[in-house]
């Protein structure tokens, strides 16, 4: 009646179990974290059964180093770091032979408030939900709506803002207030079709790029530069724009990248930037 | 008074039904070691009954028999006797997924 390491366990079930495993680590290490997305989202905010492929947790920034050190002590390995993952640099991805992939977030893409302020606000109104029969702290219902809707905002129109669509007017109002407080109004607007009302916002171009289909690398980086909060952030972005992402390159190659691979990719990346710029200039000169 | 069994504190578990599966199955995992198990059919039923509070083997056996008869499977499904059930519970205890409470 029992079978060890069943090969037929579906990924979604593995994800549930992994949420509980990460919570156990957080409890033992004294780390505050919030479970977000997937099974951490109320079923009332889902259009149907949703199967996640990885586990998402948002960690209190001050506890991040302790948590990631604890993960590594317990056999988790870093798959892609914060700077190598998404262009927002918001999450690092960890793997473990026994568990599903874990996305460890230090920030949510969308709010312009500091990571500390975002976590404090979401943590202050947290609730708890059982995942794999273990209590896991999760954002309040408006917090869950905001997280799912901000995720939809950067999907280039692929993911629908189901949580926003399914929640009550009262929760929508609370979500708007939360977004205002966390300076995520533009990102929220991008997901719910109200972006045009925020044309003067500094992050309008950024969310226009992320929420609409299409766009190229130059669009992305132009939008990110426009949204950057100062010269220091702009300089860091410029450097990052042309830097080769070793993890992505190795995934594409299916092997470890050599120095020659990195050099070739660097040239290709620079050439692509100029090609995009050339196309843009031709469009602009018509 | 006979032994009672409860689910270990370091066990996470999820039923197939949670993911919309029309299959009587539960997957368990040790949170500390990551060791995983699958219980299906009668094993699944025993697990959910323990979770529901049927912690003594005799009470568990009585409930299994009641379900077997009431479900109309009385003639087709073979009844489980106490030694078989106890052996199964011992296996789960040995694997560390159940804890025996005297």
Short mmCIF file of C-alpha atoms in Angstrom, two decimals:
data_model
loop_
_atom_site.label_atom_id
_atom_site.label_comp_id
_atom_site.label_asym_id
_atom_site.label_seq_id
_atom_site.Cartn_x
_atom_site.Cartn_y
_atom_site.Cartn_z
CA UNK A 1 0.00 0.00 0.00
CA UNK A 2 3.05 2.30 0.19
CA UNK A 3 5.69 3.09 -2.36
CA UNK A 4 8.85 5.12 -1.81
CA UNK A 5 9.67 7.99 -4.21
CA UNK A 6 6.72 7.32 -6.50
CA UNK A 7 7.66 8.30 -10.06
CA UNK A 8 4.05 9.11 -10.89
CA UNK A 9 3.64 11.97 -8.43
CA UNK A 10 2.35 14.91 -10.47
CA UNK A 11 4.31 18.14 -10.38
CA UNK A 12 1.48 20.09 -8.79
CA UNK A 13 1.46 17.67 -5.81
CA UNK A 14 5.22 18.02 -5.53
CA UNK A 15 4.74 21.78 -5.44
CA UNK A 16 2.29 21.51 -2.54
CA UNK A 17 4.69 19.34 -0.54
CA UNK A 18 7.58 21.71 -1.28
CA UNK A 19 5.66 24.69 0.10
CA UNK A 20 5.39 22.82 3.39
CA UNK A 21 9.10 21.92 3.27
CA UNK A 22 10.14 25.55 2.79
CA UNK A 23 7.88 26.63 5.63
CA UNK A 24 9.52 24.05 7.89
CA UNK A 25 12.94 25.52 7.03
CA UNK A 26 11.67 29.07 7.65
CA UNK A 27 10.19 28.07 11.02
CA UNK A 28 13.39 26.39 12.16
CA UNK A 29 15.60 29.25 10.94
CA UNK A 30 13.37 32.01 12.35
CA UNK A 31 12.76 33.44 8.88
CA UNK A 32 9.66 35.40 7.91
CA UNK A 33 8.37 34.46 4.48
CA UNK A 34 5.09 34.64 2.63
CA UNK A 35 3.91 31.94 0.26
CA UNK A 36 2.67 33.52 -2.94
CA UNK A 37 0.95 32.32 -6.12
CA UNK A 38 0.00 28.69 -6.82
CA UNK A 39 -1.61 26.89 -3.88
CA UNK A 40 -1.02 29.98 -1.72
CA UNK A 41 -3.72 31.76 -3.69
CA UNK A 42 -7.31 31.34 -2.55
CA UNK A 43 -9.33 29.05 -4.80
CA UNK A 44 -11.95 31.82 -4.92
CA UNK A 45 -9.45 33.80 -7.01
CA UNK A 46 -8.88 31.04 -9.56
CA UNK A 47 -10.91 30.41 -12.68
CA UNK A 48 -10.27 26.66 -12.41
CA UNK A 49 -7.82 24.11 -11.05
CA UNK A 50 -4.41 25.71 -11.35
CA UNK A 51 -1.27 23.60 -11.56
CA UNK A 52 1.91 25.40 -10.58
CA UNK A 53 5.28 24.15 -11.71
CA UNK A 54 7.34 25.77 -8.98
CA UNK A 55 7.07 27.20 -5.50
CA UNK A 56 7.12 30.95 -4.93
CA UNK A 57 7.99 32.52 -1.61
CA UNK A 58 8.64 36.16 -0.71
CA UNK A 59 11.25 36.45 2.03
CA UNK A 60 11.68 39.34 4.45
CA UNK A 61 14.71 41.12 2.94
CA UNK A 62 16.55 41.23 6.27
CA UNK A 63 16.17 37.42 6.54
CA UNK A 64 17.15 36.61 2.97
CA UNK A 65 20.79 35.71 3.59
CA UNK A 66 19.87 33.52 6.54
CA UNK A 67 17.21 31.72 4.52
CA UNK A 68 19.36 31.06 1.47
CA UNK A 69 22.23 29.90 3.69
CA UNK A 70 19.83 27.51 5.41
CA UNK A 71 18.62 26.22 2.04
CA UNK A 72 22.17 25.44 1.01
CA UNK A 73 22.89 23.74 4.32
CA UNK A 74 19.93 21.44 3.64
CA UNK A 75 21.01 20.37 0.18
CA UNK A 76 19.36 23.00 -1.99
CA UNK A 77 21.47 24.35 -4.83
CA UNK A 78 21.31 27.72 -6.55
CA UNK A 79 20.06 27.25 -10.11
CA UNK A 80 19.94 30.91 -11.14
CA UNK A 81 20.76 33.91 -9.00
CA UNK A 82 18.82 37.12 -8.57
CA UNK A 83 20.75 38.88 -11.31
CA UNK A 84 20.50 35.95 -13.72
CA UNK A 85 16.78 35.26 -13.52
CA UNK A 86 14.11 37.65 -14.73
CA UNK A 87 15.01 41.16 -15.93
CA UNK A 88 13.53 42.46 -12.67
CA UNK A 89 16.17 40.60 -10.67
CA UNK A 90 13.47 39.83 -8.16
CA UNK A 91 13.93 36.09 -7.53
CA UNK A 92 16.59 33.40 -7.31
CA UNK A 93 15.78 29.84 -8.28
CA UNK A 94 16.80 26.89 -6.10
CA UNK A 95 16.68 23.15 -6.76
CA UNK A 96 16.77 20.06 -4.57
CA UNK A 97 16.71 16.39 -5.59
CA UNK A 98 13.64 15.73 -3.44
CA UNK A 99 11.64 18.88 -3.98
CA UNK A 100 10.15 21.05 -6.72
CA UNK A 101 11.91 24.19 -7.97
CA UNK A 102 11.73 27.07 -5.51
CA UNK A 103 11.61 30.71 -6.57
CA UNK A 104 12.90 32.74 -3.65
CA UNK A 105 11.70 36.33 -4.07
CA UNK A 106 13.40 39.31 -2.52
CA UNK A 107 10.92 41.72 -4.13
CA UNK A 108 7.79 41.71 -6.24
CA UNK A 109 8.03 43.17 -9.75
CA UNK A 110 5.61 46.10 -9.81
CA UNK A 111 5.86 48.11 -6.60
CA UNK A 112 8.23 51.08 -6.58
CA UNK A 113 8.27 51.03 -2.79
CA UNK A 114 11.31 49.39 -1.22
CA UNK A 115 11.41 45.63 -0.81
CA UNK A 116 11.33 46.12 2.97
CA UNK A 117 8.25 48.33 2.80
CA UNK A 118 6.46 45.88 0.51
CA UNK A 119 7.19 42.91 2.74
CA UNK A 120 6.29 44.78 5.94
CA UNK A 121 2.95 45.83 4.48
CA UNK A 122 2.04 42.38 3.18
CA UNK A 123 3.28 40.69 6.36
CA UNK A 124 1.27 43.03 8.61
CA UNK A 125 -2.00 41.79 7.09
CA UNK A 126 -0.97 38.21 6.44
CA UNK A 127 -3.27 35.30 6.94
CA UNK A 128 -2.58 31.58 7.00
CA UNK A 129 -3.56 28.78 4.70
CA UNK A 130 -2.88 25.06 4.95
CA UNK A 131 -0.71 23.74 2.12
CA UNK A 132 -0.07 19.99 2.26
CA UNK A 133 -1.73 20.15 5.69
CA UNK A 134 0.81 22.59 7.11
CA UNK A 135 -0.03 26.19 8.00
CA UNK A 136 1.72 28.64 5.68
CA UNK A 137 1.58 32.44 5.97
CA UNK A 138 0.11 34.08 2.87
CA UNK A 139 -0.84 37.67 1.99
CA UNK A 140 -4.34 38.92 2.78
CA UNK A 141 -6.94 38.50 0.06
CA UNK A 142 -6.22 41.96 -1.46
CA UNK A 143 -2.52 41.11 -1.21
CA UNK A 144 -3.11 37.88 -3.12
CA UNK A 145 -5.11 39.73 -5.77
CA UNK A 146 -2.30 42.27 -6.13
CA UNK A 147 0.40 39.57 -6.43
CA UNK A 148 -1.50 37.58 -9.06
CA UNK A 149 -2.51 40.70 -10.98
CA UNK A 150 1.02 42.09 -11.01
CA UNK A 151 2.18 38.72 -12.32
CA UNK A 152 -0.37 39.01 -15.13
CA UNK A 153 0.88 42.54 -15.83
CA UNK A 154 4.27 41.26 -16.94
CA UNK A 155 3.03 38.36 -19.04
CA UNK A 156 2.84 40.28 -22.34
CA UNK A 157 -0.91 39.70 -22.30
CA UNK A 158 -0.63 35.91 -22.01
CA UNK A 159 -1.94 35.56 -18.46
CA UNK A 160 -5.37 36.94 -17.61
CA UNK A 161 -5.89 38.84 -14.34
CA UNK A 162 -8.22 36.13 -13.02
CA UNK A 163 -7.94 37.16 -9.38
CA UNK A 164 -8.96 40.72 -10.21
CA UNK A 165 -11.82 39.48 -12.38
CA UNK A 166 -13.14 37.10 -9.74
CA UNK A 167 -12.84 39.18 -6.57
CA UNK A 168 -15.57 41.38 -5.13
CA UNK A 169 -15.79 45.14 -5.61
CA UNK A 170 -14.81 45.58 -1.97
CA UNK A 171 -11.63 43.53 -2.44
CA UNK A 172 -10.87 45.45 -5.65
CA UNK A 173 -11.05 48.72 -3.74
CA UNK A 174 -8.75 47.31 -1.07
CA UNK A 175 -6.37 46.07 -3.77
CA UNK A 176 -6.25 49.50 -5.41
CA UNK A 177 -5.51 51.10 -2.04
CA UNK A 178 -2.74 48.57 -1.39
CA UNK A 179 -1.26 49.18 -4.85
CA UNK A 180 -1.28 52.95 -4.23
CA UNK A 181 0.46 52.45 -0.91
CA UNK A 182 3.14 50.23 -2.45
CA UNK A 183 3.52 52.50 -5.48
CA UNK A 184 2.34 49.74 -7.77
CA UNK A 185 -0.52 51.66 -9.31
CA UNK A 186 0.91 51.70 -12.84
CA UNK A 187 1.68 47.97 -12.83
CA UNK A 188 -1.79 47.17 -11.54
CA UNK A 189 -3.33 49.42 -14.16
CA UNK A 190 -1.36 47.62 -16.88
CA UNK A 191 -2.94 44.31 -15.93
CA UNK A 192 -6.51 45.56 -15.70
CA UNK A 193 -6.63 47.66 -18.86
CA UNK A 194 -6.23 51.09 -17.26
CA UNK A 195 -2.66 51.86 -18.29
CA UNK A 196 -3.67 54.78 -20.51
CA UNK A 197 -4.79 56.64 -17.39
CA UNK A 198 -1.16 56.70 -16.22
CA UNK A 199 0.65 58.11 -19.24
CA UNK A 200 2.66 60.52 -17.10
CA UNK A 201 3.85 57.88 -14.64
CA UNK A 202 7.63 57.23 -14.72
CA UNK A 203 7.03 53.49 -15.08
CA UNK A 204 4.36 53.81 -17.80
CA UNK A 205 6.70 52.72 -20.62
CA UNK A 206 7.96 49.80 -18.56
CA UNK A 207 4.50 48.38 -17.94
CA UNK A 208 3.36 49.18 -21.44
CA UNK A 209 6.19 46.95 -22.67
CA UNK A 210 5.51 44.11 -20.21
CA UNK A 211 1.75 44.03 -20.47
CA UNK A 212 1.41 44.08 -24.26
CA UNK A 213 2.34 41.41 -26.81
CA UNK A 214 5.51 41.90 -28.84
CA UNK A 215 8.35 44.33 -28.25
CA UNK A 216 12.06 43.70 -28.56
CA UNK A 217 15.10 43.95 -26.34
CA UNK A 218 15.54 47.63 -27.09
CA UNK A 219 11.92 48.34 -26.12
CA UNK A 220 12.48 46.50 -22.88
CA UNK A 221 15.69 48.27 -21.94
CA UNK A 222 14.39 51.68 -23.07
CA UNK A 223 11.38 51.19 -20.81
CA UNK A 224 13.55 50.10 -17.91
CA UNK A 225 15.85 53.09 -18.30
CA UNK A 226 12.86 55.43 -18.34
CA UNK A 227 11.56 53.86 -15.14
CA UNK A 228 14.95 53.94 -13.38
CA UNK A 229 14.88 56.17 -10.33
CA UNK A 230 18.24 57.90 -10.72
CA UNK A 231 21.59 58.05 -12.53
CA UNK A 232 23.06 55.25 -10.42
CA UNK A 233 20.25 52.86 -11.28
CA UNK A 234 20.44 53.87 -14.95
CA UNK A 235 24.18 53.16 -15.04
CA UNK A 236 23.66 49.74 -13.46
CA UNK A 237 20.94 48.96 -15.98
CA UNK A 238 23.14 49.98 -18.92
CA UNK A 239 25.86 47.62 -17.74
CA UNK A 240 23.36 44.82 -17.18
CA UNK A 241 21.74 45.33 -20.57
CA UNK A 242 24.80 44.18 -22.43
CA UNK A 243 26.03 41.57 -19.96
CA UNK A 244 25.65 37.96 -21.01
CA UNK A 245 23.48 35.84 -18.73
CA UNK A 246 25.53 32.69 -18.25
CA UNK A 247 22.59 30.65 -16.88
CA UNK A 248 20.36 31.44 -19.84
CA UNK A 249 23.19 30.73 -22.26
CA UNK A 250 23.94 27.36 -20.65
CA UNK A 251 20.25 26.42 -20.73
CA UNK A 252 20.18 27.22 -24.44
CA UNK A 253 23.41 25.37 -25.17
CA UNK A 254 22.55 22.41 -22.94
CA UNK A 255 26.09 22.42 -21.49
CA UNK A 256 28.51 24.55 -19.48
CA UNK A 257 29.41 27.75 -21.33
CA UNK A 258 33.07 28.23 -22.20
CA UNK A 259 34.87 31.57 -22.36
CA UNK A 260 34.55 31.43 -26.15
CA UNK A 261 30.79 30.87 -25.87
CA UNK A 262 30.51 33.88 -23.58
CA UNK A 263 32.53 36.04 -25.97
CA UNK A 264 30.47 34.96 -29.00
CA UNK A 265 27.27 35.66 -27.06
CA UNK A 266 28.54 39.08 -26.01
CA UNK A 267 29.16 40.03 -29.65
CA UNK A 268 25.75 38.64 -30.67
CA UNK A 269 24.05 40.56 -27.91
CA UNK A 270 25.70 43.84 -28.86
CA UNK A 271 24.88 43.21 -32.53
CA UNK A 272 21.23 42.51 -31.60
CA UNK A 273 21.04 45.77 -29.69
CA UNK A 274 22.30 47.69 -32.72
CA UNK A 275 19.95 45.78 -35.05
CA UNK A 276 16.97 46.70 -32.86
CA UNK A 277 18.16 50.28 -32.78
CA UNK A 278 18.56 50.28 -36.57
CA UNK A 279 15.03 49.00 -37.07
CA UNK A 280 13.72 51.57 -34.65
CA UNK A 281 15.49 54.40 -36.49
CA UNK A 282 14.12 53.21 -39.84
CA UNK A 283 10.60 53.09 -38.39
CA UNK A 284 11.09 56.55 -36.94
CA UNK A 285 12.39 58.07 -40.21
CA UNK A 286 9.34 57.09 -42.27
CA UNK B 1 -6.35 0.19 25.74
CA UNK B 2 -4.61 -0.46 22.41
CA UNK B 3 -2.11 1.80 20.73
CA UNK B 4 -3.24 4.83 18.80
CA UNK B 5 -1.65 6.27 15.71
CA UNK B 6 -1.42 9.82 14.49
CA UNK B 7 0.21 11.48 11.50
CA UNK B 8 3.76 12.65 12.23
CA UNK B 9 4.32 16.38 12.66
CA UNK B 10 7.00 16.35 9.98
CA UNK B 11 4.77 14.78 7.34
CA UNK B 12 3.25 16.86 4.55
CA UNK B 13 0.55 15.25 2.47
CA UNK B 14 -1.71 16.06 -0.41
CA UNK B 15 -4.61 14.12 -1.90
CA UNK B 16 -5.12 13.64 -5.62
CA UNK B 17 -8.52 15.27 -5.26
CA UNK B 18 -6.78 18.57 -4.40
CA UNK B 19 -5.45 18.72 -7.94
CA UNK B 20 -8.72 17.62 -9.50
CA UNK B 21 -7.76 13.95 -9.92
CA UNK B 22 -10.59 11.44 -9.85
CA UNK B 23 -8.30 8.95 -8.14
CA UNK B 24 -8.09 7.79 -4.55
CA UNK B 25 -4.48 8.60 -3.83
CA UNK B 26 -2.42 10.57 -1.34
CA UNK B 27 1.22 11.57 -1.59
CA UNK B 28 3.24 12.00 1.58
CA UNK B 29 6.64 13.46 2.23
CA UNK B 30 8.98 13.69 5.19
CA UNK B 31 9.72 17.39 5.54
CA UNK B 32 13.19 16.74 6.91
CA UNK B 33 14.40 14.07 4.51
CA UNK B 34 12.20 14.58 1.46
CA UNK B 35 11.41 10.85 1.33
CA UNK B 36 8.12 10.40 -0.46
CA UNK B 37 5.39 7.79 -0.40
CA UNK B 38 2.20 7.11 -2.28
CA UNK B 39 -0.86 5.52 -0.75
CA UNK B 40 -3.64 4.47 -3.10
CA UNK B 41 -6.97 2.67 -2.78
CA UNK B 42 -7.39 1.16 0.68
CA UNK B 43 -4.10 2.72 1.81
CA UNK B 44 -5.51 6.13 0.90
CA UNK B 45 -8.74 5.38 2.78
CA UNK B 46 -6.88 4.31 5.91
CA UNK B 47 -4.81 7.49 5.77
CA UNK B 48 -7.77 9.85 5.46
CA UNK B 49 -9.57 8.02 8.24
CA UNK B 50 -6.57 8.43 10.55
CA UNK B 51 -6.48 12.11 9.60
CA UNK B 52 -10.19 12.30 10.43
CA UNK B 53 -9.55 10.98 13.92
CA UNK B 54 -9.84 7.19 13.68
CA UNK B 55 -6.62 6.67 15.57
CA UNK B 56 -7.23 3.26 17.20
CA UNK B 57 -6.85 0.17 14.97
CA UNK B 58 -10.12 -1.33 16.20
CA UNK B 59 -12.12 1.83 15.49
CA UNK B 60 -10.37 2.18 12.16
CA UNK B 61 -11.20 -1.39 11.24
CA UNK B 62 -14.85 -0.93 12.19
CA UNK B 63 -15.09 2.19 10.05
CA UNK B 64 -13.42 0.47 7.10
CA UNK B 65 -15.91 -2.39 7.38
CA UNK B 66 -18.84 0.03 7.64
CA UNK B 67 -17.69 1.87 4.51
CA UNK B 68 -17.12 -1.42 2.66
CA UNK B 69 -20.64 -2.61 3.40
CA UNK B 70 -22.39 0.73 2.88
CA UNK B 71 -20.62 1.34 -0.41
CA UNK B 72 -22.12 -1.84 -1.77
CA UNK B 73 -18.67 -3.33 -2.29
CA UNK B 74 -19.28 -5.85 0.46
CA UNK B 75 -19.25 -8.93 -1.75
CA UNK B 76 -16.58 -7.80 -4.20
CA UNK B 77 -13.99 -6.15 -1.95
CA UNK B 78 -12.22 -8.37 0.53
CA UNK B 79 -12.49 -7.34 4.14
CA UNK B 80 -9.32 -6.36 5.99
CA UNK B 81 -8.70 -8.13 9.28
CA UNK B 82 -7.01 -6.65 12.32
CA UNK B 83 -3.60 -8.34 11.83
CA UNK B 84 -3.36 -7.03 8.25
CA UNK B 85 -4.37 -3.54 9.33
CA UNK B 86 -2.00 -3.58 12.29
CA UNK B 87 0.83 -4.75 10.04
CA UNK B 88 0.15 -1.88 7.65
CA UNK B 89 0.12 0.64 10.50
CA UNK B 90 3.40 -0.82 11.78
CA UNK B 91 4.90 -0.33 8.32
CA UNK B 92 3.85 3.31 8.28
CA UNK B 93 5.21 3.75 11.78
CA UNK B 94 8.52 2.16 10.75
CA UNK B 95 8.69 4.55 7.79
CA UNK B 96 8.17 7.43 10.19
CA UNK B 97 4.95 8.72 8.67
CA UNK B 98 2.79 7.61 11.59
CA UNK B 99 3.57 8.05 15.26
CA UNK B 100 2.34 5.53 17.82
CA UNK B 101 0.76 7.06 20.92
CA UNK B 102 0.37 4.62 23.83
#
